[in-house]
XYZ file of C-alpha atoms in Angstrom:
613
model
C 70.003 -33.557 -53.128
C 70.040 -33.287 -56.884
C 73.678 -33.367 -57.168
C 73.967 -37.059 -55.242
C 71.219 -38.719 -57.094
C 73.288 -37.324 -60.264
C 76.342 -38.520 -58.846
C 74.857 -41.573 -57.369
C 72.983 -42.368 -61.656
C 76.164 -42.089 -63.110
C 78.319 -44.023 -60.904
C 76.240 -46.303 -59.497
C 77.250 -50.177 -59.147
C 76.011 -53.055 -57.560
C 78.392 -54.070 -54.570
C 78.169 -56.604 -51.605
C 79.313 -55.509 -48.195
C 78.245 -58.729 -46.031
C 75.881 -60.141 -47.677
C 73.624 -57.054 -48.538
C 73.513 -56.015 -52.239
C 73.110 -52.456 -52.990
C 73.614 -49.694 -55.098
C 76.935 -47.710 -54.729
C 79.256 -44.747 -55.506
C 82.170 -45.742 -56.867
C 84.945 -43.320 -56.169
C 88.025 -43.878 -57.435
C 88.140 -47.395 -57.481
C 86.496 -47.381 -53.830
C 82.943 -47.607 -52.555
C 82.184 -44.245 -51.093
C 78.374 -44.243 -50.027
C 75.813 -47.170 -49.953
C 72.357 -46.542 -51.034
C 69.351 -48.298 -49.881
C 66.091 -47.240 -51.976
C 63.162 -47.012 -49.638
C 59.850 -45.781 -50.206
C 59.744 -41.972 -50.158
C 63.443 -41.656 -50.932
C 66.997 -42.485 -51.003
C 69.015 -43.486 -47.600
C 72.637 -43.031 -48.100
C 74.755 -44.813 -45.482
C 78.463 -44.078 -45.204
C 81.006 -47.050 -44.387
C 83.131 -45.857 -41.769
C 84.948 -48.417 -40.152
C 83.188 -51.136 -41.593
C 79.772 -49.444 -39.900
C 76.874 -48.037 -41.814
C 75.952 -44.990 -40.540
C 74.345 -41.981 -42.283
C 71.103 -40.459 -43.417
C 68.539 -39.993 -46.072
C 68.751 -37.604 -48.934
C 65.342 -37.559 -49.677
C 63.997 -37.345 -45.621
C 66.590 -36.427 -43.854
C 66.572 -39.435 -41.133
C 69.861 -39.990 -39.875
C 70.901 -43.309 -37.970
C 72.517 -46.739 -38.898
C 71.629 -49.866 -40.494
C 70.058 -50.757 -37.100
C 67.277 -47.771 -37.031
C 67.078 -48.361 -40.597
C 65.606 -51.379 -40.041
C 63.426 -50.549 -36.883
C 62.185 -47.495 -38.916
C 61.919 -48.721 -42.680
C 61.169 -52.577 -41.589
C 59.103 -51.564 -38.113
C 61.189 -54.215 -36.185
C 62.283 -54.480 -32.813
C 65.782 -53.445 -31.697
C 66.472 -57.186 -31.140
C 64.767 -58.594 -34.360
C 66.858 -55.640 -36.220
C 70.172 -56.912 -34.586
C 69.184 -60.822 -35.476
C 68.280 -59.688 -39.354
C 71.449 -58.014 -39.784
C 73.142 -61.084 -38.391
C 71.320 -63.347 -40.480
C 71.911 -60.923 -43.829
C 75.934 -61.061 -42.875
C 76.330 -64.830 -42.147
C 77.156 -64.075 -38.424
C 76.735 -66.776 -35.427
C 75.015 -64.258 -32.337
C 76.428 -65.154 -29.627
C 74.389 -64.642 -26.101
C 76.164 -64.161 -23.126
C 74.403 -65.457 -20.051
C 75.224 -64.226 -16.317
C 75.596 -66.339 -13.383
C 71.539 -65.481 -13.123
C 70.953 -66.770 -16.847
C 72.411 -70.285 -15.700
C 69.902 -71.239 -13.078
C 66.854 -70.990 -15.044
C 65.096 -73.070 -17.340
C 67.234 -74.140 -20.359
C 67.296 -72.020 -23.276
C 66.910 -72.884 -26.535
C 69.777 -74.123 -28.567
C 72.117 -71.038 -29.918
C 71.255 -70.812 -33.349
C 67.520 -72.697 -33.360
C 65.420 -69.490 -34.968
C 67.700 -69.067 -37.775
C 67.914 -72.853 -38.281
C 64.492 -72.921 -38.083
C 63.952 -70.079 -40.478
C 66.106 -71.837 -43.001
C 64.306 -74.259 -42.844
C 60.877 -72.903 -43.616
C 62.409 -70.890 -46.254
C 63.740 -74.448 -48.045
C 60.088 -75.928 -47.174
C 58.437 -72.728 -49.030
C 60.500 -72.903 -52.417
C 59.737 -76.042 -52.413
C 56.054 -76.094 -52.248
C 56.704 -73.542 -54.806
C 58.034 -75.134 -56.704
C 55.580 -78.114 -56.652
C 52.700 -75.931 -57.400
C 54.148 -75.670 -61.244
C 53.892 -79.786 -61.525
C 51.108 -81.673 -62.911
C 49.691 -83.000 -59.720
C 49.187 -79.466 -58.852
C 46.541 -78.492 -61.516
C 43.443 -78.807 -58.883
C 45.589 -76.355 -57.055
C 46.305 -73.610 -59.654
C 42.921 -74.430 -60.501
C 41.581 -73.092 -57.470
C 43.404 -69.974 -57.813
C 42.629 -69.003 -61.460
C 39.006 -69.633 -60.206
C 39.399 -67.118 -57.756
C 40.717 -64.446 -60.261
C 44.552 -64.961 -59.254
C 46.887 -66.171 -62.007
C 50.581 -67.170 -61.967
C 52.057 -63.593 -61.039
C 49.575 -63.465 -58.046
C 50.130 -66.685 -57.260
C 54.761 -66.047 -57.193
C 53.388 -62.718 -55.771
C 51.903 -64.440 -52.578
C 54.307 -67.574 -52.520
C 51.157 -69.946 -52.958
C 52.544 -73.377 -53.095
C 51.283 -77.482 -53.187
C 51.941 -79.560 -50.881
C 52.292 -82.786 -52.898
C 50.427 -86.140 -52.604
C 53.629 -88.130 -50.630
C 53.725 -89.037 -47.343
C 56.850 -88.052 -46.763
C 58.148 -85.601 -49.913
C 59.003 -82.464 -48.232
C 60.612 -84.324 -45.304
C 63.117 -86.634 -47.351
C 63.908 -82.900 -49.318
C 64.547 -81.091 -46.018
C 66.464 -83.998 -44.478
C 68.895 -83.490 -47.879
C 69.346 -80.106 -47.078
C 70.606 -80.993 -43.847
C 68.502 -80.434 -41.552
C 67.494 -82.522 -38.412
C 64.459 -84.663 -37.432
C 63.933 -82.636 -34.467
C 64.238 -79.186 -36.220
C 61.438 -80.432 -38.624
C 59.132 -81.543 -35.741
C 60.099 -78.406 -33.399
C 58.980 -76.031 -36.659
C 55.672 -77.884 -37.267
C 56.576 -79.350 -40.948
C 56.348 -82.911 -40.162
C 55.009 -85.143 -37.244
C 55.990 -88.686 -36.151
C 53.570 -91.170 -38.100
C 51.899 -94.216 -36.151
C 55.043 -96.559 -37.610
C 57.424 -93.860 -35.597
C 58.885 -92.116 -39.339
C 58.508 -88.777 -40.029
C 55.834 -87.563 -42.146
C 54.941 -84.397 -43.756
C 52.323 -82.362 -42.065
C 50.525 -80.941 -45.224
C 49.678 -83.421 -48.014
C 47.795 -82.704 -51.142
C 46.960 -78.759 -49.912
C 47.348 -75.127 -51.295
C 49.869 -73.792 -49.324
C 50.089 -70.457 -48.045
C 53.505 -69.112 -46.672
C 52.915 -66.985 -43.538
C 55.257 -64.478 -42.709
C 55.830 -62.357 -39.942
C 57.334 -58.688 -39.775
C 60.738 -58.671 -40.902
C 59.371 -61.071 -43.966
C 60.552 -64.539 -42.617
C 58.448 -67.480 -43.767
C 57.247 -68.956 -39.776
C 54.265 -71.029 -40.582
C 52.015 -72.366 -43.493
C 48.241 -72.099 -43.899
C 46.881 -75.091 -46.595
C 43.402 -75.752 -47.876
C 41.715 -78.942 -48.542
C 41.460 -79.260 -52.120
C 39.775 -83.483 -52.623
C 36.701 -84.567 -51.623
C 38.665 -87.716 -50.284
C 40.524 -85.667 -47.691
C 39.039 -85.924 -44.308
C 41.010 -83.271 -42.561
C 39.483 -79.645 -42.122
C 39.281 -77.271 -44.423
C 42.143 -74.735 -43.377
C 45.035 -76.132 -41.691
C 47.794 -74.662 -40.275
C 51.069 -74.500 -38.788
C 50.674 -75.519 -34.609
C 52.154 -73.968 -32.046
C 56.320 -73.769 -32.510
C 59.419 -71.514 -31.348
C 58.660 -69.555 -34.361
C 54.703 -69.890 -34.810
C 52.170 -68.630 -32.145
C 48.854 -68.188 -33.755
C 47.593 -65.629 -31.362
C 50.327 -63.222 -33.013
C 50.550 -63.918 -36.636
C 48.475 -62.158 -39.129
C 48.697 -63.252 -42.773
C 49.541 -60.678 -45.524
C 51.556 -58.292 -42.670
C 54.759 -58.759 -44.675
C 53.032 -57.145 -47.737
C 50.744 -54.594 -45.572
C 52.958 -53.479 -42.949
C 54.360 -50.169 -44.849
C 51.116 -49.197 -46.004
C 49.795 -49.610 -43.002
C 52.092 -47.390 -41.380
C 52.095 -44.555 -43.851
C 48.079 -44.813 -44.126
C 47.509 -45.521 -40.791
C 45.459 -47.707 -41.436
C 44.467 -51.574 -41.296
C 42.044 -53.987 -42.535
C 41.058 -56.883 -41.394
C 39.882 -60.148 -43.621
C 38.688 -63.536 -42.717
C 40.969 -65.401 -45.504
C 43.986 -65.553 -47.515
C 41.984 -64.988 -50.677
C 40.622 -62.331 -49.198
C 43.925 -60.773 -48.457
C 45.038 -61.415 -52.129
C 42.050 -60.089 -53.455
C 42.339 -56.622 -51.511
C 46.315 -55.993 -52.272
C 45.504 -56.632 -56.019
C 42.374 -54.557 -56.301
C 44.368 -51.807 -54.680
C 43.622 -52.348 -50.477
C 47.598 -52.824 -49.485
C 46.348 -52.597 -45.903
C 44.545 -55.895 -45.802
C 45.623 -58.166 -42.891
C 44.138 -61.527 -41.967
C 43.772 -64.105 -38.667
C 45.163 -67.100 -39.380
C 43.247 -70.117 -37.821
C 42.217 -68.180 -34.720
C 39.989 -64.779 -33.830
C 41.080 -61.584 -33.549
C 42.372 -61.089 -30.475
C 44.357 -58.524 -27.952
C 48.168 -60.249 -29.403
C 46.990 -59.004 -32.867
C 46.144 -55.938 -31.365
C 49.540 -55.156 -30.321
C 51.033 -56.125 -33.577
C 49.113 -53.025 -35.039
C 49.262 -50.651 -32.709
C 52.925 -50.964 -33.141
C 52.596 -50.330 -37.108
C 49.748 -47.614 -36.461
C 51.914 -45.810 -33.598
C 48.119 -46.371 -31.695
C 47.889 -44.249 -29.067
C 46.300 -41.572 -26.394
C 47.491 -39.033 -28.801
C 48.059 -40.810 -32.879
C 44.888 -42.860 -33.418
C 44.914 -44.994 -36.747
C 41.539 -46.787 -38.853
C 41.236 -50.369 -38.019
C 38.125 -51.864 -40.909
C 36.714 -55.085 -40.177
C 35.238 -56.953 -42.807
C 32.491 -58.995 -42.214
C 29.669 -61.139 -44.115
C 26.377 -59.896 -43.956
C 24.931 -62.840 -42.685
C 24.142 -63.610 -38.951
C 27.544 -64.753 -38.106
C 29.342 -61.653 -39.249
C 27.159 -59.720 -37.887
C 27.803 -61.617 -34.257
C 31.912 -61.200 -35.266
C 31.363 -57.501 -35.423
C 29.606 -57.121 -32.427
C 32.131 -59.178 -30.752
C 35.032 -56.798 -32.667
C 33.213 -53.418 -31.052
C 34.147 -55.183 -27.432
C 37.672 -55.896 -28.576
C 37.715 -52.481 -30.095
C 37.682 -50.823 -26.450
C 41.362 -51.637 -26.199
C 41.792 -48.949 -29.646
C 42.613 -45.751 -29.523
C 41.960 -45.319 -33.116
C 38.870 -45.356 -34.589
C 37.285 -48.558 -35.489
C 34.991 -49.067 -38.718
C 33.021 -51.834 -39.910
C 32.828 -52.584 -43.871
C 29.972 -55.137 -45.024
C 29.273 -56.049 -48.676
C 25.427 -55.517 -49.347
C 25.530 -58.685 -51.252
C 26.814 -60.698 -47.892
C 29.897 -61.479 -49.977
C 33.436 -61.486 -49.039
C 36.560 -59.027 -50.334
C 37.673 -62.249 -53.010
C 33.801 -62.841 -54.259
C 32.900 -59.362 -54.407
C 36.154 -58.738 -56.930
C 35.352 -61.760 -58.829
C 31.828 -60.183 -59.340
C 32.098 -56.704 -59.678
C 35.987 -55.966 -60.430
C 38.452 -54.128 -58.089
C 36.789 -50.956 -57.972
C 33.811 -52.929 -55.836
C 36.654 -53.800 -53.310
C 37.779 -50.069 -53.027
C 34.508 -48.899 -52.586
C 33.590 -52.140 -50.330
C 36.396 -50.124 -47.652
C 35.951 -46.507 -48.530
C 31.858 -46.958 -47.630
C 33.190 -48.420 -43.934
C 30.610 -46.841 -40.945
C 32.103 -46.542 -37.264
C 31.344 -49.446 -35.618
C 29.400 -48.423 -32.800
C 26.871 -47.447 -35.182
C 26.932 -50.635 -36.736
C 26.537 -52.229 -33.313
C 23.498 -49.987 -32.411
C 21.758 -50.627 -35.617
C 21.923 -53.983 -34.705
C 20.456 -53.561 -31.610
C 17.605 -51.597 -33.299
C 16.437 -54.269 -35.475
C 15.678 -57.044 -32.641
C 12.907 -53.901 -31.306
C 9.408 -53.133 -32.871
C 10.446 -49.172 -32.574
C 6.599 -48.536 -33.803
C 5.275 -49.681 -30.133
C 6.395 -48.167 -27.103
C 7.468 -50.990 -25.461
C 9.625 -51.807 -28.106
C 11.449 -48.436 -27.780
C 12.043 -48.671 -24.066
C 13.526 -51.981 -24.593
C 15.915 -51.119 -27.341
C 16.797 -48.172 -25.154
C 17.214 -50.432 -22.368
C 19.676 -53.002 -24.845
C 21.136 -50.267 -26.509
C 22.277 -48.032 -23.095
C 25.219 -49.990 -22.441
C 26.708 -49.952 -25.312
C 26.840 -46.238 -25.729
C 27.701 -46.005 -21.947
C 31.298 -48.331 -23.040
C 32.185 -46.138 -26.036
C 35.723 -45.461 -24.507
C 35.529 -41.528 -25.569
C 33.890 -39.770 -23.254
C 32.809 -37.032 -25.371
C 31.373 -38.973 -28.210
C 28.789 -41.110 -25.411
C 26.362 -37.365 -25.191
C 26.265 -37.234 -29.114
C 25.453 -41.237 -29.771
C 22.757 -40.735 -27.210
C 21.400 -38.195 -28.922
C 21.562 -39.751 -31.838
C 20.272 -42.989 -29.996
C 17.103 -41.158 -29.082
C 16.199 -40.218 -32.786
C 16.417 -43.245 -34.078
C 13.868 -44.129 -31.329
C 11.948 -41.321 -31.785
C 12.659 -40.923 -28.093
C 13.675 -37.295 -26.264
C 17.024 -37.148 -25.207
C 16.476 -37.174 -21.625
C 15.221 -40.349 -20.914
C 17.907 -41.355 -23.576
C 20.195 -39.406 -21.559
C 19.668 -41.034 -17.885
C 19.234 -44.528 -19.382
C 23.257 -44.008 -20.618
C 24.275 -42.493 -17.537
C 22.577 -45.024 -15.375
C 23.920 -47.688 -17.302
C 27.366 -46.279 -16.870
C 26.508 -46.256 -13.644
C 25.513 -49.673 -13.483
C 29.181 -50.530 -14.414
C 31.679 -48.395 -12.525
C 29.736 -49.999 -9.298
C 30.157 -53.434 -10.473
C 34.252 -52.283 -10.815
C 34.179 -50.280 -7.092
C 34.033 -53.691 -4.587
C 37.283 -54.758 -6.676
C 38.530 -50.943 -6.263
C 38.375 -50.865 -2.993
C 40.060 -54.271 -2.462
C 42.848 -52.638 -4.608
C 44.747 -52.210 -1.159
C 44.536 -55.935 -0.482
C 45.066 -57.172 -4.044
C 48.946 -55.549 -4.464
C 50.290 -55.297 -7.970
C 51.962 -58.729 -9.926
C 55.774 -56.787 -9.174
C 55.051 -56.043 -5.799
C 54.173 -59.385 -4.502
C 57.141 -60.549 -6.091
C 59.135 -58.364 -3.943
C 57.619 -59.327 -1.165
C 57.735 -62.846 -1.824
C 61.683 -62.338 -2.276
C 62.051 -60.687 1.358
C 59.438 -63.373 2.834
C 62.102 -66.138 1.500
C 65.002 -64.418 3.098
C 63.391 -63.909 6.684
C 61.757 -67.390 6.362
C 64.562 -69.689 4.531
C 67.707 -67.417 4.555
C 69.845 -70.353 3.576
C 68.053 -71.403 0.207
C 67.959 -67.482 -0.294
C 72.010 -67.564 0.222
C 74.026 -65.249 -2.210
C 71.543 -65.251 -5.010
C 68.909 -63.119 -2.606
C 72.360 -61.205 -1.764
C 73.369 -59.999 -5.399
C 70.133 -58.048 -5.751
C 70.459 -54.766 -4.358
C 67.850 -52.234 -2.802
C 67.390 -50.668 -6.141
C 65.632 -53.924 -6.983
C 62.474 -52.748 -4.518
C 60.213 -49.906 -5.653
C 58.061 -49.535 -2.097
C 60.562 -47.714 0.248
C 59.145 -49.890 2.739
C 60.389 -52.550 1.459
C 63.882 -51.043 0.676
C 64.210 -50.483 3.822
C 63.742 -54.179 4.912
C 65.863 -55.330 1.892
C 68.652 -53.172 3.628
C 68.151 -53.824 6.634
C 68.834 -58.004 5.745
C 72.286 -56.707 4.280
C 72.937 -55.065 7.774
C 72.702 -57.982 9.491
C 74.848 -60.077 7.380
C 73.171 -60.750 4.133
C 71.420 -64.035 3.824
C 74.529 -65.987 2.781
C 75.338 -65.838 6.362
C 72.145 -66.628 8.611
C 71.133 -69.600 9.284
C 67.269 -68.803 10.285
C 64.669 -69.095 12.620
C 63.852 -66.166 15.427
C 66.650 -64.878 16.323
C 67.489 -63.803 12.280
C 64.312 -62.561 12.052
C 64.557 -60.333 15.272
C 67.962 -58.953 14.140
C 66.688 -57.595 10.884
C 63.793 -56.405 12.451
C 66.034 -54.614 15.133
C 68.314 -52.904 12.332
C 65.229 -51.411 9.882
C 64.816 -48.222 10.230
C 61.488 -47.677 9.169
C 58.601 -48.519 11.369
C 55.877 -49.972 8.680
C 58.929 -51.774 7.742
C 59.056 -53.482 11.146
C 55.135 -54.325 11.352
C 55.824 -55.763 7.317
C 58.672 -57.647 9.043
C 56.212 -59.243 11.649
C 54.104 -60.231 8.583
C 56.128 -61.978 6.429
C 57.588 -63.801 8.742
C 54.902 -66.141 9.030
C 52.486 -65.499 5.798
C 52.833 -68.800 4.000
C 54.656 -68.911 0.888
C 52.999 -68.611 -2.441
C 53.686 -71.856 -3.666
C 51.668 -75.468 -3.419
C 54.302 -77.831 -1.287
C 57.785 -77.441 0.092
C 59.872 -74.577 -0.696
C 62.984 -75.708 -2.577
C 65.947 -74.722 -4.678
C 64.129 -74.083 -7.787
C 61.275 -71.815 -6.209
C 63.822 -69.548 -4.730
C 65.720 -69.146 -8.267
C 61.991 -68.987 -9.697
C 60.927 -65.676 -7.677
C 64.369 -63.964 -7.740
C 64.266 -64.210 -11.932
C 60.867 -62.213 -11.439
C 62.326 -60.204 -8.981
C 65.136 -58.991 -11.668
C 62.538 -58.902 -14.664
C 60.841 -55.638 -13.342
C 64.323 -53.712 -12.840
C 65.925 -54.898 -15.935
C 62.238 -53.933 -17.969
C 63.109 -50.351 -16.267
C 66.442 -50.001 -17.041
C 65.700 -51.277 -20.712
C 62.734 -48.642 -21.141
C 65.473 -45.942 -19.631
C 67.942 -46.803 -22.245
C 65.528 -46.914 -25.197
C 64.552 -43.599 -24.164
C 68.688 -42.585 -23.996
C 69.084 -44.295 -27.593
C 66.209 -42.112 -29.575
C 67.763 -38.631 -28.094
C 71.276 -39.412 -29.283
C 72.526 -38.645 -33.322
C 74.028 -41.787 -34.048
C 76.298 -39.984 -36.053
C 77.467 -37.105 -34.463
C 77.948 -39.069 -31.213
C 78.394 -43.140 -33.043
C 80.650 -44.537 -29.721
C 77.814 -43.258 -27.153
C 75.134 -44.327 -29.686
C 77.117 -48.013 -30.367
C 78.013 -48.578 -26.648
C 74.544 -47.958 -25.083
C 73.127 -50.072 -27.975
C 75.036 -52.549 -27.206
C 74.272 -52.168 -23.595
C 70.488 -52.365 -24.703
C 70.686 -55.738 -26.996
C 72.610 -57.621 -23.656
C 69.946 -56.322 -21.558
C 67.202 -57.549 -23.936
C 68.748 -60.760 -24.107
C 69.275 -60.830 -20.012
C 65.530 -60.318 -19.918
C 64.076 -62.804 -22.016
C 66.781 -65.027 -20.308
C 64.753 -64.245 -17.052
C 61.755 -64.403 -18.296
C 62.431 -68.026 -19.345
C 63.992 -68.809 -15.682
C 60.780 -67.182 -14.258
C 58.172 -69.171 -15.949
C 57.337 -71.026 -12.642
C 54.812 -68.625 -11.611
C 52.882 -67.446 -8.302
């Protein structure tokens, strides 16, 4: 290792291959080896045949520019493939099938990057605007907050500047379209029909997602004179959904990974506050609560799961509200594997206040003195009870049951009872049967839907039978597209067996209906439940409100697809991470590509299945 980080110090030189500059060998007059410095070492990738490939001398992960990026960056094999793209100046191209064309349209080939552009020109510019003299209420705000002009470039804070229509003549210059700035949320048609800018006279905050690209903006009211709310943000676009996006995850999202752990904030201040007092795990909502889409985000960075459980820390006031957030966080926290903490200032002040007042050390501490939050939770239980009376013990018992009873790990439910019961002064037992009864209590309220499970089939299986129902009941809208999907499309062998017996009797593109079709695939299956399931579906109504046409039919044979393609995807993935993309780069390039046309065919269906059942 020593000798290539010699080599690598004394001939080092900054190339461009595509778009990317990095540091290079130079070997006799010729780039030899690309380096790439990452965190916790050096990743050397070797251009053969115009393909980086290689490993790292400090780890020793091999792979390409394309695990680099899912491994270093934590994107998806799709977002890796689209970054690249971006980074080189190539137009993706996505092929569609004959199944791709009769969905819903998709969106215009090249609308994310535009789009992306386009929010990258919007946040230099509101950059660039917070340096002017109509911004001074602006930095203002900041320096007040204990964040100066490095924190401020740092963060990308930005003014939105007192025009009706600044950013949108700037954006229009640049080239780009009335309908790309209303489809990414930067300006809305005024009453007079123009185009207007959506933030005026605002702090702007740039929100980013994973791979780093500006989606969305977050701005705060700064006049008395403007009557809009306080935070505003980006709506709903092809690039924004607020039920995804957390704010800071661009600057966290390493840390986060290597720590395994996360906080979470109510504010962008707050954010800024904990990354410069030394949190680089602080995350942040952004206009919405935290929900089960943010959860996912993490789990991805925290590898959260039955067997690698990371820290999430929610940060909460101390008043009444955040004490009603956390106790609404310990439900959400039931979808966690890792272990969930609570951190709350003892001054009721958040991350950004408590730094102002006590200095970046009080932030540190603020998160290292984080309890679980199921003890947070029962303590505030405790305090509604007079625990000095005995009905006031039996009833925060009685409160306080359930919520030991949902802890989801089993083993920790006979240890928070017992500490339940001394903090009630209580014996165990009663402690003890209250939890169990309580648990109880709940798995009854889940058995009536249990055993209904029968009845209520899975999402994928009524799809299937929803696809065979449409070719016993209207064969002729069915035609060839019900034909092209093989028996491997079924999981039931049941229903395999119908979908095999239609192809015996001619496939759908050839019957024209009505009893005697259904009688001659019921004659050629094989298997007897499949000829009672025959019998049923030939006369259970279709799921759908009015006739059965055209675009129903093309509706439930996209969902049909989605399930096998999501297989085959999740068998390929698997295929991908066992191969050396090195020692075996055609296999390793061939089945990737196989995997990005697939992902691509799937959100394709997805799109054409958005009818519904």
């Amino acid at each position: 290792m020593s000798s290539h980080r010699d080599r690598f110090a004394s001939n080092r030189k900054r190339v461009e291959r595509r778009g990317w500059v990095v540091e290079a060998i130079e070997d006799h007059g010729e780039v030899e080896e690309v380096f790439c410095p990452v965190v916790d070492g050096t990743h050397a990738f070797v251009l053969e045949d115009n393909i980086l490939t290689g490993n790292c001398h400090g780890c020793g992960q091999g792979g390409d520019a394309i695990k680099f990026l899912i491994d270093a960056e934590h994107l998806s094999f799709v977002e890796s493939i689209e970054r690249l793209a971006g980074r080189a100046g190539i137009q993706l191209r996505y092929e569609e099938s004959a199944a791709d064309n009769r969905g819903a349209p998709r969106p215009q080939p090249g609308q994310k990057q535009r789009l992306i552009a386009a929010h990258a020109a919007a946040a230099q510019f509101y950059q660039e605007q917070l340096t002017t003299p109509g911004a001074r209420i602006a930095r203002e705000f900041l320096a007040q907050r204990g964040f100066g002009r490095d924190a401020a470039e740092r963060y990308g804070c930005g003014f939105a500047p007192d025009g009706w229509d600044l950013l949108t003549k700037h954006l229009r210059q640049k080239g780009f379209t009335q309908e790309e700035l209303t489809a990414g949320g930067l300006a809305k048609p005024a009453k007079s029909g123009s185009l207007i800018d959506r933030f005026r006279r605002r702090l702007v905050w740039p929100i980013r997602d994973l791979a780093g690209d500006t989606i969305g903006f977050g701005a705060r009211k700064l006049f008395d004179d403007d009557d809009g709310p306080k935070y505003l943000n980006t709506p709903e676009s092809p690039l924004y959904k607020k039920s995804h996006v957390l704010y800071g995850i661009d600057h966290a999202k390493r840390e986060i990974a290597k720590q395994s752990q996360a906080v979470i904030v109510e504010g962008y201040t707050d954010v800024m506050a904990c990354h410069e007092a030394g949190v680089h795990t602080a995350v942040a909502t952004c206009g919405t609560a935290f929900g089960t889409d943010h959860i996912g985000v993490l789990r991805r960075l925290l590898m959260d799961s039955d067997s690698v459980a990371g820290e999430i820390i929610y940060t909460f006031d101390g008043d009444a509200a955040g004490q009603k957030a956390a106790l609404r966080a310990f439900e959400e926290d039931q979808r966690f594997v890792g272990r969930t903490f609570i951190a709350v200032s003892p001054d009721n002040m958040d991350p950004c206040e408590l730094r102002l007042a006590k200095g970046d050390l009080a932030v540190r501490d603020l998160v290292a003195r984080r309890e679980p939050l199921v003890d947070f939770a029962l303590r505030q239980i405790l305090t509604r009870f007079d625990l000095d009376t005995v009905e006031g013990r039996v009833e925060a018992m009685r409160r306080a049951a359930p919520l030991v009873a949902k802890i989801k790990d089993r083993e920790k439910r006979p240890e928070y009872a017992r500490k339940l019961a001394g903090d009630l002064g209580m014996d165990l037992d009663p402690v003890l049967r209250a939890v169990n009864h309580a648990q109880q209590s709940a798995e009854r309220a889940e058995a009536p839907a249990q055993r209904q499970a029968p009845a209520v089939e899975s999402p994928q299986r009524l799809v299937q039978r929803e696809a065979l129902k449409l070719a016993l009941q209207y064969p002729v809208l069915a035609g060839p597209m019900f034909d092209a999907l093989g028996t491997d499309t079924y999981a039931d062998p049941v229903l395999q067996a119908i979908r095999q017996a239609v192809g015996e009797a001619g496939g759908t593109a050839t019957a024209t209906g009505g009893a005697g079709w259904i009688e001659a695939v019921r004659d050629l299956c094989a298997d007897l439940s499949g000829k009672a399931l025959i019998g049923e579906l030939s006369v259970e109504p279709p799921r759908v409100d009015g006739e059965v046409d055209p675009q129903y039919v093309s509706t439930v044979l996209a969902r049909l697809q989605v399930g096998a393609v999501a297989t085959r995807i999740r068998d390929l993935k698997s295929k991908v991470q066992r191969i050396n993309p090195v020692a075996h780069k055609d296999e390793y390039l061939a089945l990737a590509g196989e995997l990005f046309s697939l992902e691509q065919h799937a959100r394709a269906l997805r799109e054409q299945a958005a009818g519904g059942l």
